[in-house]
Amino acid sequence: MQSYVVVRLDIDAIPDGLPPMPERSRRVSRSMQELGDKELLERAKRRSRSNPPLDLHPVNIAMDEVTMRRLQMLPHGSSISALVQYLLSTAINKGSDL
């Protein structure tokens, strides 16, 4: 079963642009499963509120059960948007095995 999460992303900060829904869902799920708990928590810290990007866009991400369980373990106040922004913007997601 899949669940859907709406995150707000700075699309211009994603080097290859926003991938189509199936690809971005695979990238996010795979990357979240590869991250250790400590790094997952670090990447989910809220974005700075003193100078937030002005052009954040709502984006749907489909998530499998394993990924949703990892999200649910994050402490209150964590930013799923910041986490997804990091996962889609880093080299960890680049590769032809998507």
mmCIF file with all atom_site columns, N, CA, C and O in Angstrom, residues 16 18 25 41 92-93 97:
data_model
loop_
_atom_site.group_PDB
_atom_site.id
_atom_site.type_symbol
_atom_site.label_atom_id
_atom_site.label_alt_id
_atom_site.label_comp_id
_atom_site.label_asym_id
_atom_site.label_entity_id
_atom_site.label_seq_id
_atom_site.pdbx_PDB_ins_code
_atom_site.Cartn_x
_atom_site.Cartn_y
_atom_site.Cartn_z
_atom_site.occupancy
_atom_site.B_iso_or_equiv
_atom_site.pdbx_formal_charge
_atom_site.auth_seq_id
_atom_site.auth_comp_id
_atom_site.auth_asym_id
_atom_site.auth_atom_id
_atom_site.pdbx_PDB_model_num
ATOM 1  N N  . ASP A 1 16 ? 18.820 18.201 -11.582 1.00 0.00 ? 16 ASP A N  1
ATOM 2  C CA . ASP A 1 16 ? 18.250 17.664 -12.825 1.00 0.00 ? 16 ASP A CA 1
ATOM 3  C C  . ASP A 1 16 ? 16.788 18.035 -12.996 1.00 0.00 ? 16 ASP A C  1
ATOM 4  O O  . ASP A 1 16 ? 16.096 17.464 -13.831 1.00 0.00 ? 16 ASP A O  1
ATOM 5  N N  . LEU A 1 18 ? 12.770 18.514 -11.440 1.00 0.00 ? 18 LEU A N  1
ATOM 6  C CA . LEU A 1 18 ? 11.863 17.626 -10.712 1.00 0.00 ? 18 LEU A CA 1
ATOM 7  C C  . LEU A 1 18 ? 11.578 16.385 -11.552 1.00 0.00 ? 18 LEU A C  1
ATOM 8  O O  . LEU A 1 18 ? 11.032 16.490 -12.649 1.00 0.00 ? 18 LEU A O  1
ATOM 9  N N  . SER A 1 25 ? 9.492  9.168  -6.439  1.00 0.00 ? 25 SER A N  1
ATOM 10 C CA . SER A 1 25 ? 9.066  8.297  -5.339  1.00 0.00 ? 25 SER A CA 1
ATOM 11 C C  . SER A 1 25 ? 10.095 7.194  -5.089  1.00 0.00 ? 25 SER A C  1
ATOM 12 O O  . SER A 1 25 ? 10.430 6.905  -3.946  1.00 0.00 ? 25 SER A O  1
ATOM 13 N N  . LEU A 1 41 ? 17.659 12.054 10.789  1.00 0.00 ? 41 LEU A N  1
ATOM 14 C CA . LEU A 1 41 ? 17.228 13.086 11.734  1.00 0.00 ? 41 LEU A CA 1
ATOM 15 C C  . LEU A 1 41 ? 17.868 14.430 11.418  1.00 0.00 ? 41 LEU A C  1
ATOM 16 O O  . LEU A 1 41 ? 17.221 15.473 11.480  1.00 0.00 ? 41 LEU A O  1
ATOM 17 N N  . ILE A 1 92 ? 23.527 11.298 -4.200  1.00 0.00 ? 92 ILE A N  1
ATOM 18 C CA . ILE A 1 92 ? 23.162 9.945  -3.805  1.00 0.00 ? 92 ILE A CA 1
ATOM 19 C C  . ILE A 1 92 ? 22.066 9.383  -4.702  1.00 0.00 ? 92 ILE A C  1
ATOM 20 O O  . ILE A 1 92 ? 21.943 8.199  -4.907  1.00 0.00 ? 92 ILE A O  1
ATOM 21 N N  . ASN A 1 93 ? 21.290 10.288 -5.328  1.00 0.00 ? 93 ASN A N  1
ATOM 22 C CA . ASN A 1 93 ? 20.167 9.859  -6.140  1.00 0.00 ? 93 ASN A CA 1
ATOM 23 C C  . ASN A 1 93 ? 20.505 9.743  -7.615  1.00 0.00 ? 93 ASN A C  1
ATOM 24 O O  . ASN A 1 93 ? 19.646 9.374  -8.404  1.00 0.00 ? 93 ASN A O  1
ATOM 25 N N  . ASP A 1 97 ? 20.333 3.182  -12.186 1.00 0.00 ? 97 ASP A N  1
ATOM 26 C CA . ASP A 1 97 ? 19.596 2.030  -11.682 1.00 0.00 ? 97 ASP A CA 1
ATOM 27 C C  . ASP A 1 97 ? 18.268 2.410  -11.055 1.00 0.00 ? 97 ASP A C  1
ATOM 28 O O  . ASP A 1 97 ? 17.721 1.699  -10.252 1.00 0.00 ? 97 ASP A O  1
#
